[in-house]
Amino acid sequence: MRTTIRGALAALALLPALALGAPAASAASPSPTATASGTPAPATKAGTSFLTAVNLSPGQDADVAVSTGDYLYWAFGASEGQTPTVSLTVNLAPAADRHGPQTWSVEVFDGLRRRQACTAGTQNATGDQSTTSLTLNCTLREVRTWAEPWSGDPLPGTYYVRLSVTDAPQSDLGLAATTHLHVAAKGNADNAQPEGGELKAPLVPPVGGGASTARAAAPVAEKEHWYTGWFSGWNSRWYWTIGGGFLAALAGVLGYHLTRHPRGHRPGHHGPVPHQGSYHQHGDHAERR
């Protein structure tokens, strides 16, 4: 009996130690969303438009199950001096389910949704019915610190990747496929060549994963001049209406005065008119008074 009581007391004494050790064990367990190397886990979704594009963190890939014929969008951030490269591997549906060749295409757009040219890589790939996978890639130009307004040079900010099917049999649309996306960038801000200017802010402030690559600029206050208040405010139109009416009335009075009296004087009076009842006759004519 005493042995049983002693065992029960010993078990009760060990309960606090077990309670403290449980959280430590759970904290030491690795996170299910992080890999062993510390890089973010691949994204498993893709957007269907620019507004719903899935943001990728630096070094994050994407492994997505897609449907043939859908438009897929991802977004990533790029800084000045970097040369981004987008690589895609598309695993097509089984050959038994397909009815002909398929053509897939990858495009890259900047923050203003301008299509960026690729300096290297295969943007369009076509596979016949026996092809199991396609490889697409696009290497952009080096991201500049500034550019002329008329040019389409790549600038720091958000970039969008669009994957689409440009040609496929109608019966193949909707077939299940998988794609793997990898974004790499070489270079950094130290490698950026001086261009004689500096971009105040990225084209579009990135959201989510791309936020770490953006450097937002402080808002610049507008300059005020002595005439700034004349053209602003809800009652400015009344001032201009009254002033315009006064100037119109003044112009009318001056015009009337100049038209009525061109030289500014009243017209002079002519001499007296002779009496119509009297006249003189000279020569053969008799003088009548």
PDB file of C-alpha atoms in Angstrom:
ATOM      1  CA  MET A   1       0.000   0.000   0.000  1.00  0.00           C
ATOM      2  CA  ARG A   2       2.805   2.380   0.881  1.00  0.00           C
ATOM      3  CA  THR A   3       4.571   1.549  -2.391  1.00  0.00           C
ATOM      4  CA  THR A   4       1.467   2.438  -4.386  1.00  0.00           C
ATOM      5  CA  ILE A   5       1.070   5.766  -2.593  1.00  0.00           C
ATOM      6  CA  ARG A   6       4.748   6.621  -3.159  1.00  0.00           C
ATOM      7  CA  GLY A   7       4.394   5.815  -6.885  1.00  0.00           C
ATOM      8  CA  ALA A   8       1.339   8.031  -7.198  1.00  0.00           C
ATOM      9  CA  LEU A   9       3.106  10.909  -5.467  1.00  0.00           C
ATOM     10  CA  ALA A  10       6.117  10.537  -7.780  1.00  0.00           C
ATOM     11  CA  ALA A  11       3.857  10.623 -10.842  1.00  0.00           C
ATOM     12  CA  LEU A  12       2.179  13.794  -9.609  1.00  0.00           C
ATOM     13  CA  ALA A  13       5.567  15.403  -9.082  1.00  0.00           C
ATOM     14  CA  LEU A  14       6.546  14.662 -12.689  1.00  0.00           C
ATOM     15  CA  LEU A  15       3.433  16.260 -14.234  1.00  0.00           C
ATOM     16  CA  PRO A  16       4.773  19.896 -14.172  1.00  0.00           C
ATOM     17  CA  ALA A  17       8.002  18.781 -15.824  1.00  0.00           C
ATOM     18  CA  LEU A  18       6.086  16.955 -18.557  1.00  0.00           C
ATOM     19  CA  ALA A  19       3.853  19.992 -19.110  1.00  0.00           C
ATOM     20  CA  LEU A  20       6.902  22.260 -19.542  1.00  0.00           C
ATOM     21  CA  GLY A  21       8.648  19.842 -21.868  1.00  0.00           C
ATOM     22  CA  ALA A  22       5.732  19.431 -24.277  1.00  0.00           C
ATOM     23  CA  PRO A  23       5.862  22.972 -25.745  1.00  0.00           C
ATOM     24  CA  ALA A  24       9.619  22.746 -26.157  1.00  0.00           C
ATOM     25  CA  ALA A  25       9.266  19.576 -28.196  1.00  0.00           C
ATOM     26  CA  SER A  26       6.561  21.069 -30.432  1.00  0.00           C
ATOM     27  CA  ALA A  27       8.580  24.247 -30.984  1.00  0.00           C
ATOM     28  CA  ALA A  28      11.605  22.286 -32.063  1.00  0.00           C
ATOM     29  CA  SER A  29       9.645  20.462 -34.754  1.00  0.00           C
ATOM     30  CA  PRO A  30      10.175  21.914 -38.258  1.00  0.00           C
ATOM     31  CA  SER A  31       7.471  24.070 -39.852  1.00  0.00           C
ATOM     32  CA  PRO A  32       5.456  22.283 -42.517  1.00  0.00           C
ATOM     33  CA  THR A  33       5.586  25.358 -44.804  1.00  0.00           C
ATOM     34  CA  ALA A  34       9.373  25.789 -44.829  1.00  0.00           C
ATOM     35  CA  THR A  35      11.971  23.631 -46.505  1.00  0.00           C
ATOM     36  CA  ALA A  36      15.140  22.340 -44.895  1.00  0.00           C
ATOM     37  CA  SER A  37      17.235  25.032 -46.646  1.00  0.00           C
ATOM     38  CA  GLY A  38      15.081  27.841 -45.232  1.00  0.00           C
ATOM     39  CA  THR A  39      13.564  28.897 -48.570  1.00  0.00           C
ATOM     40  CA  PRO A  40       9.785  29.463 -48.756  1.00  0.00           C
ATOM     41  CA  ALA A  41       7.635  26.532 -49.751  1.00  0.00           C
ATOM     42  CA  PRO A  42       6.455  26.586 -53.388  1.00  0.00           C
ATOM     43  CA  ALA A  43       3.206  28.364 -54.091  1.00  0.00           C
ATOM     44  CA  THR A  44       0.341  26.080 -55.063  1.00  0.00           C
ATOM     45  CA  LYS A  45      -1.969  28.638 -56.645  1.00  0.00           C
ATOM     46  CA  ALA A  46      -2.003  31.039 -59.583  1.00  0.00           C
ATOM     47  CA  GLY A  47      -4.140  34.061 -60.386  1.00  0.00           C
ATOM     48  CA  THR A  48      -6.425  34.400 -63.373  1.00  0.00           C
ATOM     49  CA  SER A  49      -5.755  38.114 -64.038  1.00  0.00           C
ATOM     50  CA  PHE A  50      -3.336  40.904 -63.175  1.00  0.00           C
ATOM     51  CA  LEU A  51      -5.416  41.841 -60.140  1.00  0.00           C
ATOM     52  CA  THR A  52      -5.444  38.303 -58.723  1.00  0.00           C
ATOM     53  CA  ALA A  53      -1.826  37.387 -59.536  1.00  0.00           C
ATOM     54  CA  VAL A  54      -0.148  35.325 -56.796  1.00  0.00           C
ATOM     55  CA  ASN A  55       2.840  37.148 -55.297  1.00  0.00           C
ATOM     56  CA  LEU A  56       6.051  35.168 -55.029  1.00  0.00           C
ATOM     57  CA  SER A  57       8.639  35.919 -52.365  1.00  0.00           C
ATOM     58  CA  PRO A  58      12.324  36.128 -53.349  1.00  0.00           C
ATOM     59  CA  GLY A  59      13.499  32.573 -54.045  1.00  0.00           C
ATOM     60  CA  GLN A  60       9.988  31.099 -53.974  1.00  0.00           C
ATOM     61  CA  ASP A  61       8.888  28.727 -56.745  1.00  0.00           C
ATOM     62  CA  ALA A  62       5.408  27.672 -57.798  1.00  0.00           C
ATOM     63  CA  ASP A  63       4.035  24.160 -58.367  1.00  0.00           C
ATOM     64  CA  VAL A  64       0.459  24.497 -59.596  1.00  0.00           C
ATOM     65  CA  ALA A  65      -2.098  22.093 -61.018  1.00  0.00           C
ATOM     66  CA  VAL A  66      -3.631  23.922 -63.987  1.00  0.00           C
ATOM     67  CA  SER A  67      -6.334  23.450 -66.569  1.00  0.00           C
ATOM     68  CA  THR A  68      -5.386  23.590 -70.236  1.00  0.00           C
ATOM     69  CA  GLY A  69      -6.616  26.841 -71.747  1.00  0.00           C
ATOM     70  CA  ASP A  70      -6.631  28.976 -68.576  1.00  0.00           C
ATOM     71  CA  TYR A  71      -4.617  32.154 -68.157  1.00  0.00           C
ATOM     72  CA  LEU A  72      -2.247  31.912 -65.180  1.00  0.00           C
ATOM     73  CA  TYR A  73      -0.618  34.922 -63.475  1.00  0.00           C
ATOM     74  CA  TRP A  74       2.194  35.286 -60.932  1.00  0.00           C
ATOM     75  CA  ALA A  75       3.935  38.411 -59.632  1.00  0.00           C
ATOM     76  CA  PHE A  76       7.472  38.958 -58.362  1.00  0.00           C
ATOM     77  CA  GLY A  77       9.625  41.947 -57.473  1.00  0.00           C
ATOM     78  CA  ALA A  78      12.844  43.099 -59.150  1.00  0.00           C
ATOM     79  CA  SER A  79      15.339  45.767 -58.106  1.00  0.00           C
ATOM     80  CA  GLU A  80      17.719  47.919 -60.116  1.00  0.00           C
ATOM     81  CA  GLY A  81      20.782  46.130 -61.405  1.00  0.00           C
ATOM     82  CA  GLN A  82      19.071  42.733 -61.557  1.00  0.00           C
ATOM     83  CA  THR A  83      18.485  40.625 -64.677  1.00  0.00           C
ATOM     84  CA  PRO A  84      15.452  38.390 -63.987  1.00  0.00           C
ATOM     85  CA  THR A  85      14.975  35.033 -65.705  1.00  0.00           C
ATOM     86  CA  VAL A  86      11.636  33.208 -65.685  1.00  0.00           C
ATOM     87  CA  SER A  87      11.689  29.436 -66.269  1.00  0.00           C
ATOM     88  CA  LEU A  88       8.598  27.250 -66.654  1.00  0.00           C
ATOM     89  CA  THR A  89       8.103  23.519 -67.080  1.00  0.00           C
ATOM     90  CA  VAL A  90       4.657  22.392 -68.190  1.00  0.00           C
ATOM     91  CA  ASN A  91       3.722  18.729 -67.756  1.00  0.00           C
ATOM     92  CA  LEU A  92       1.017  18.068 -70.306  1.00  0.00           C
ATOM     93  CA  ALA A  93      -1.987  15.821 -69.912  1.00  0.00           C
ATOM     94  CA  PRO A  94      -1.536  12.128 -70.796  1.00  0.00           C
ATOM     95  CA  ALA A  95      -1.068  11.515 -74.518  1.00  0.00           C
ATOM     96  CA  ALA A  96      -4.102   9.221 -74.602  1.00  0.00           C
ATOM     97  CA  ASP A  97      -6.349  12.135 -73.577  1.00  0.00           C
ATOM     98  CA  ARG A  98      -4.976  14.662 -76.082  1.00  0.00           C
ATOM     99  CA  HIS A  99      -6.083  15.016 -79.687  1.00  0.00           C
ATOM    100  CA  GLY A 100      -3.280  17.063 -81.254  1.00  0.00           C
ATOM    101  CA  PRO A 101      -0.333  19.420 -80.703  1.00  0.00           C
ATOM    102  CA  GLN A 102      -0.426  22.182 -78.100  1.00  0.00           C
ATOM    103  CA  THR A 103       1.403  25.526 -78.031  1.00  0.00           C
ATOM    104  CA  TRP A 104       2.109  27.237 -74.711  1.00  0.00           C
ATOM    105  CA  SER A 105       3.438  30.758 -74.269  1.00  0.00           C
ATOM    106  CA  VAL A 106       5.004  32.776 -71.436  1.00  0.00           C
ATOM    107  CA  GLU A 107       4.934  36.576 -71.270  1.00  0.00           C
ATOM    108  CA  VAL A 108       6.360  39.050 -68.753  1.00  0.00           C
ATOM    109  CA  PHE A 109       4.832  42.463 -68.019  1.00  0.00           C
ATOM    110  CA  ASP A 110       6.078  45.312 -65.854  1.00  0.00           C
ATOM    111  CA  GLY A 111       4.145  47.224 -63.205  1.00  0.00           C
ATOM    112  CA  LEU A 112       2.416  49.337 -65.857  1.00  0.00           C
ATOM    113  CA  ARG A 113       1.351  46.113 -67.625  1.00  0.00           C
ATOM    114  CA  ARG A 114       3.648  46.791 -70.545  1.00  0.00           C
ATOM    115  CA  ARG A 115       4.922  43.654 -72.225  1.00  0.00           C
ATOM    116  CA  GLN A 116       8.666  43.334 -71.735  1.00  0.00           C
ATOM    117  CA  ALA A 117      10.895  41.919 -74.459  1.00  0.00           C
ATOM    118  CA  CYS A 118      12.937  38.798 -73.772  1.00  0.00           C
ATOM    119  CA  THR A 119      16.631  38.903 -74.657  1.00  0.00           C
ATOM    120  CA  ALA A 120      16.974  35.120 -74.519  1.00  0.00           C
ATOM    121  CA  GLY A 121      14.872  32.025 -74.015  1.00  0.00           C
ATOM    122  CA  THR A 122      11.975  30.185 -75.590  1.00  0.00           C
ATOM    123  CA  GLN A 123       8.736  32.076 -75.111  1.00  0.00           C
ATOM    124  CA  ASN A 124       6.607  29.760 -77.259  1.00  0.00           C
ATOM    125  CA  ALA A 125       6.896  25.980 -77.274  1.00  0.00           C
ATOM    126  CA  THR A 126       4.857  23.466 -79.245  1.00  0.00           C
ATOM    127  CA  GLY A 127       4.522  19.790 -78.410  1.00  0.00           C
ATOM    128  CA  ASP A 128       2.868  17.094 -80.458  1.00  0.00           C
ATOM    129  CA  GLN A 129       0.546  14.465 -79.089  1.00  0.00           C
ATOM    130  CA  SER A 130       3.432  12.294 -77.867  1.00  0.00           C
ATOM    131  CA  THR A 131       5.209  15.127 -75.995  1.00  0.00           C
ATOM    132  CA  THR A 132       4.993  14.844 -72.216  1.00  0.00           C
ATOM    133  CA  SER A 133       6.409  18.224 -71.117  1.00  0.00           C
ATOM    134  CA  LEU A 134       7.379  21.641 -72.468  1.00  0.00           C
ATOM    135  CA  THR A 135      10.075  24.047 -71.272  1.00  0.00           C
ATOM    136  CA  LEU A 136       9.612  27.816 -71.475  1.00  0.00           C
ATOM    137  CA  ASN A 137      11.931  30.587 -70.322  1.00  0.00           C
ATOM    138  CA  CYS A 138      12.417  34.316 -70.704  1.00  0.00           C
ATOM    139  CA  THR A 139      15.385  36.487 -69.729  1.00  0.00           C
ATOM    140  CA  LEU A 140      14.595  40.171 -69.334  1.00  0.00           C
ATOM    141  CA  ARG A 141      16.877  43.118 -69.820  1.00  0.00           C
ATOM    142  CA  GLU A 142      18.749  44.544 -66.849  1.00  0.00           C
ATOM    143  CA  VAL A 143      16.471  46.593 -64.611  1.00  0.00           C
ATOM    144  CA  ARG A 144      17.425  50.243 -64.898  1.00  0.00           C
ATOM    145  CA  THR A 145      17.318  53.005 -62.329  1.00  0.00           C
ATOM    146  CA  TRP A 146      15.410  55.334 -64.644  1.00  0.00           C
ATOM    147  CA  ALA A 147      14.144  55.615 -68.218  1.00  0.00           C
ATOM    148  CA  GLU A 148      12.649  58.132 -70.615  1.00  0.00           C
ATOM    149  CA  PRO A 149       8.837  58.443 -70.543  1.00  0.00           C
ATOM    150  CA  TRP A 150       8.548  57.219 -74.136  1.00  0.00           C
ATOM    151  CA  SER A 151      10.683  54.114 -73.625  1.00  0.00           C
ATOM    152  CA  GLY A 152       9.620  50.716 -72.335  1.00  0.00           C
ATOM    153  CA  ASP A 153      12.791  49.920 -70.407  1.00  0.00           C
ATOM    154  CA  PRO A 154      12.393  47.687 -67.322  1.00  0.00           C
ATOM    155  CA  LEU A 155      12.293  49.657 -64.081  1.00  0.00           C
ATOM    156  CA  PRO A 156      12.278  48.601 -60.414  1.00  0.00           C
ATOM    157  CA  GLY A 157       8.944  47.319 -59.170  1.00  0.00           C
ATOM    158  CA  THR A 158       6.512  44.479 -59.717  1.00  0.00           C
ATOM    159  CA  TYR A 159       6.637  42.149 -62.719  1.00  0.00           C
ATOM    160  CA  TYR A 160       3.882  39.805 -63.857  1.00  0.00           C
ATOM    161  CA  VAL A 161       4.291  36.385 -65.471  1.00  0.00           C
ATOM    162  CA  ARG A 162       1.486  35.112 -67.686  1.00  0.00           C
ATOM    163  CA  LEU A 163       1.292  31.519 -68.888  1.00  0.00           C
ATOM    164  CA  SER A 164      -1.293  30.655 -71.514  1.00  0.00           C
ATOM    165  CA  VAL A 165      -2.179  28.218 -74.283  1.00  0.00           C
ATOM    166  CA  THR A 166      -2.098  29.931 -77.660  1.00  0.00           C
ATOM    167  CA  ASP A 167      -3.032  26.938 -79.814  1.00  0.00           C
ATOM    168  CA  ALA A 168      -4.674  23.633 -78.918  1.00  0.00           C
ATOM    169  CA  PRO A 169      -7.510  21.432 -80.194  1.00  0.00           C
ATOM    170  CA  GLN A 170     -10.895  22.455 -78.899  1.00  0.00           C
ATOM    171  CA  SER A 171     -11.404  19.047 -77.310  1.00  0.00           C
ATOM    172  CA  ASP A 172      -8.152  19.407 -75.308  1.00  0.00           C
ATOM    173  CA  LEU A 173      -9.250  22.549 -73.472  1.00  0.00           C
ATOM    174  CA  GLY A 174      -9.882  21.810 -69.826  1.00  0.00           C
ATOM    175  CA  LEU A 175      -7.486  18.850 -69.548  1.00  0.00           C
ATOM    176  CA  ALA A 176      -5.501  18.688 -66.330  1.00  0.00           C
ATOM    177  CA  ALA A 177      -1.812  19.662 -66.414  1.00  0.00           C
ATOM    178  CA  THR A 178       0.868  20.779 -63.963  1.00  0.00           C
ATOM    179  CA  THR A 179       3.444  23.548 -64.168  1.00  0.00           C
ATOM    180  CA  HIS A 180       6.584  24.485 -62.268  1.00  0.00           C
ATOM    181  CA  LEU A 181       7.719  28.120 -62.158  1.00  0.00           C
ATOM    182  CA  HIS A 182      11.151  29.336 -61.085  1.00  0.00           C
ATOM    183  CA  VAL A 183      12.305  32.973 -61.057  1.00  0.00           C
ATOM    184  CA  ALA A 184      16.035  33.703 -60.825  1.00  0.00           C
ATOM    185  CA  ALA A 185      17.830  37.051 -60.830  1.00  0.00           C
ATOM    186  CA  LYS A 186      21.516  37.796 -61.165  1.00  0.00           C
ATOM    187  CA  GLY A 187      23.123  41.059 -60.156  1.00  0.00           C
ATOM    188  CA  ASN A 188      22.128  43.627 -57.557  1.00  0.00           C
ATOM    189  CA  ALA A 189      22.041  47.353 -56.964  1.00  0.00           C
ATOM    190  CA  ASP A 190      25.854  47.526 -56.840  1.00  0.00           C
ATOM    191  CA  ASN A 191      26.024  46.303 -60.442  1.00  0.00           C
ATOM    192  CA  ALA A 192      23.616  48.938 -61.755  1.00  0.00           C
ATOM    193  CA  GLN A 193      25.293  51.285 -64.165  1.00  0.00           C
ATOM    194  CA  PRO A 194      24.776  55.013 -63.461  1.00  0.00           C
ATOM    195  CA  GLU A 195      22.298  56.457 -65.922  1.00  0.00           C
ATOM    196  CA  GLY A 196      22.366  60.075 -64.813  1.00  0.00           C
ATOM    197  CA  GLY A 197      19.063  59.887 -62.966  1.00  0.00           C
ATOM    198  CA  GLU A 198      17.172  58.074 -60.256  1.00  0.00           C
ATOM    199  CA  LEU A 199      13.647  56.675 -60.133  1.00  0.00           C
ATOM    200  CA  LYS A 200      11.680  58.234 -57.284  1.00  0.00           C
ATOM    201  CA  ALA A 201       9.468  55.191 -56.683  1.00  0.00           C
ATOM    202  CA  PRO A 202       8.768  51.785 -58.278  1.00  0.00           C
ATOM    203  CA  LEU A 203       6.239  51.650 -61.078  1.00  0.00           C
ATOM    204  CA  VAL A 204       3.709  49.886 -58.862  1.00  0.00           C
ATOM    205  CA  PRO A 205       4.414  49.335 -55.148  1.00  0.00           C
ATOM    206  CA  PRO A 206       4.545  45.528 -54.867  1.00  0.00           C
ATOM    207  CA  VAL A 207       2.153  43.724 -52.552  1.00  0.00           C
ATOM    208  CA  GLY A 208       2.964  40.668 -50.457  1.00  0.00           C
ATOM    209  CA  GLY A 209       6.178  38.914 -51.365  1.00  0.00           C
ATOM    210  CA  GLY A 210       7.514  41.651 -53.610  1.00  0.00           C
ATOM    211  CA  ALA A 211       7.321  44.322 -50.933  1.00  0.00           C
ATOM    212  CA  SER A 212      10.897  43.708 -49.823  1.00  0.00           C
ATOM    213  CA  THR A 213      12.249  44.831 -53.203  1.00  0.00           C
ATOM    214  CA  ALA A 214      10.402  48.165 -53.293  1.00  0.00           C
ATOM    215  CA  ARG A 215      11.629  51.460 -51.935  1.00  0.00           C
ATOM    216  CA  ALA A 216       8.683  53.777 -51.613  1.00  0.00           C
ATOM    217  CA  ALA A 217       9.376  57.492 -51.951  1.00  0.00           C
ATOM    218  CA  ALA A 218       8.007  60.136 -49.612  1.00  0.00           C
ATOM    219  CA  PRO A 219       5.169  62.218 -51.056  1.00  0.00           C
ATOM    220  CA  VAL A 220       6.261  65.538 -52.529  1.00  0.00           C
ATOM    221  CA  ALA A 221       4.186  68.576 -51.599  1.00  0.00           C
ATOM    222  CA  GLU A 222       2.944  70.722 -54.455  1.00  0.00           C
ATOM    223  CA  LYS A 223       4.464  74.182 -54.821  1.00  0.00           C
ATOM    224  CA  GLU A 224       2.193  77.126 -54.159  1.00  0.00           C
ATOM    225  CA  HIS A 225       2.325  80.451 -55.995  1.00  0.00           C
ATOM    226  CA  TRP A 226       0.716  83.822 -55.447  1.00  0.00           C
ATOM    227  CA  TYR A 227      -1.957  82.990 -58.029  1.00  0.00           C
ATOM    228  CA  THR A 228      -2.715  79.476 -56.779  1.00  0.00           C
ATOM    229  CA  GLY A 229      -5.841  80.488 -54.851  1.00  0.00           C
ATOM    230  CA  TRP A 230      -7.350  82.286 -57.823  1.00  0.00           C
ATOM    231  CA  PHE A 231      -8.042  79.093 -59.708  1.00  0.00           C
ATOM    232  CA  SER A 232      -9.123  76.877 -56.812  1.00  0.00           C
ATOM    233  CA  GLY A 233     -12.072  76.795 -54.465  1.00  0.00           C
ATOM    234  CA  TRP A 234     -15.793  76.379 -54.934  1.00  0.00           C
ATOM    235  CA  ASN A 235     -16.449  80.152 -55.125  1.00  0.00           C
ATOM    236  CA  SER A 236     -13.719  81.082 -57.616  1.00  0.00           C
ATOM    237  CA  ARG A 237     -16.166  80.899 -60.535  1.00  0.00           C
ATOM    238  CA  TRP A 238     -18.327  83.613 -58.921  1.00  0.00           C
ATOM    239  CA  TYR A 239     -15.351  85.963 -58.729  1.00  0.00           C
ATOM    240  CA  TRP A 240     -14.545  85.385 -62.373  1.00  0.00           C
ATOM    241  CA  THR A 241     -18.206  85.772 -63.380  1.00  0.00           C
ATOM    242  CA  ILE A 242     -18.578  89.131 -61.602  1.00  0.00           C
ATOM    243  CA  GLY A 243     -15.262  90.372 -62.947  1.00  0.00           C
ATOM    244  CA  GLY A 244     -16.151  89.291 -66.477  1.00  0.00           C
ATOM    245  CA  GLY A 245     -19.547  91.008 -66.270  1.00  0.00           C
ATOM    246  CA  PHE A 246     -17.983  94.257 -65.073  1.00  0.00           C
ATOM    247  CA  LEU A 247     -15.423  94.222 -67.889  1.00  0.00           C
ATOM    248  CA  ALA A 248     -18.174  93.515 -70.445  1.00  0.00           C
ATOM    249  CA  ALA A 249     -20.270  96.467 -69.188  1.00  0.00           C
ATOM    250  CA  LEU A 250     -17.241  98.763 -69.269  1.00  0.00           C
ATOM    251  CA  ALA A 251     -16.421  97.699 -72.805  1.00  0.00           C
ATOM    252  CA  GLY A 252     -20.015  98.378 -73.863  1.00  0.00           C
ATOM    253  CA  VAL A 253     -19.996 101.922 -72.433  1.00  0.00           C
ATOM    254  CA  LEU A 254     -16.680 102.771 -74.079  1.00  0.00           C
ATOM    255  CA  GLY A 255     -17.829 101.331 -77.391  1.00  0.00           C
ATOM    256  CA  TYR A 256     -21.019 103.353 -77.322  1.00  0.00           C
ATOM    257  CA  HIS A 257     -19.112 106.544 -76.473  1.00  0.00           C
ATOM    258  CA  LEU A 258     -16.604 106.066 -79.288  1.00  0.00           C
ATOM    259  CA  THR A 259     -19.312 105.189 -81.805  1.00  0.00           C
ATOM    260  CA  ARG A 260     -21.594 108.121 -80.881  1.00  0.00           C
ATOM    261  CA  HIS A 261     -18.824 110.728 -80.671  1.00  0.00           C
ATOM    262  CA  PRO A 262     -15.781 109.519 -82.582  1.00  0.00           C
ATOM    263  CA  ARG A 263     -13.566 112.501 -81.596  1.00  0.00           C
ATOM    264  CA  GLY A 264     -14.994 112.964 -78.164  1.00  0.00           C
ATOM    265  CA  HIS A 265     -16.730 116.302 -79.045  1.00  0.00           C
ATOM    266  CA  ARG A 266     -20.260 117.168 -79.862  1.00  0.00           C
ATOM    267  CA  PRO A 267     -20.913 118.079 -83.515  1.00  0.00           C
ATOM    268  CA  GLY A 268     -20.755 121.927 -84.238  1.00  0.00           C
ATOM    269  CA  HIS A 269     -23.810 124.021 -85.334  1.00  0.00           C
ATOM    270  CA  HIS A 270     -24.005 125.324 -88.878  1.00  0.00           C
ATOM    271  CA  GLY A 271     -24.777 128.959 -89.793  1.00  0.00           C
ATOM    272  CA  PRO A 272     -28.286 130.417 -89.882  1.00  0.00           C
ATOM    273  CA  VAL A 273     -30.548 129.112 -92.609  1.00  0.00           C
ATOM    274  CA  PRO A 274     -31.665 131.930 -95.026  1.00  0.00           C
ATOM    275  CA  HIS A 275     -35.295 132.847 -95.165  1.00  0.00           C
ATOM    276  CA  GLN A 276     -37.024 130.815 -97.817  1.00  0.00           C
ATOM    277  CA  GLY A 277     -39.431 133.639 -98.774  1.00  0.00           C
ATOM    278  CA  SER A 278     -36.863 136.137-100.095  1.00  0.00           C
ATOM    279  CA  TYR A 279     -34.522 135.899-103.072  1.00  0.00           C
ATOM    280  CA  HIS A 280     -32.722 138.229-105.526  1.00  0.00           C
ATOM    281  CA  GLN A 281     -32.960 138.231-109.267  1.00  0.00           C
ATOM    282  CA  HIS A 282     -29.893 139.206-111.288  1.00  0.00           C
ATOM    283  CA  GLY A 283     -29.858 139.983-114.871  1.00  0.00           C
ATOM    284  CA  ASP A 284     -33.077 138.818-116.465  1.00  0.00           C
ATOM    285  CA  HIS A 285     -34.452 137.744-113.166  1.00  0.00           C
ATOM    286  CA  ALA A 286     -36.410 140.153-110.999  1.00  0.00           C
ATOM    287  CA  GLU A 287     -35.519 140.659-107.402  1.00  0.00           C
ATOM    288  CA  ARG A 288     -38.278 139.599-105.140  1.00  0.00           C
ATOM    289  CA  ARG A 289     -38.505 140.673-101.610  1.00  0.00           C
TER     290      ARG A 289
END
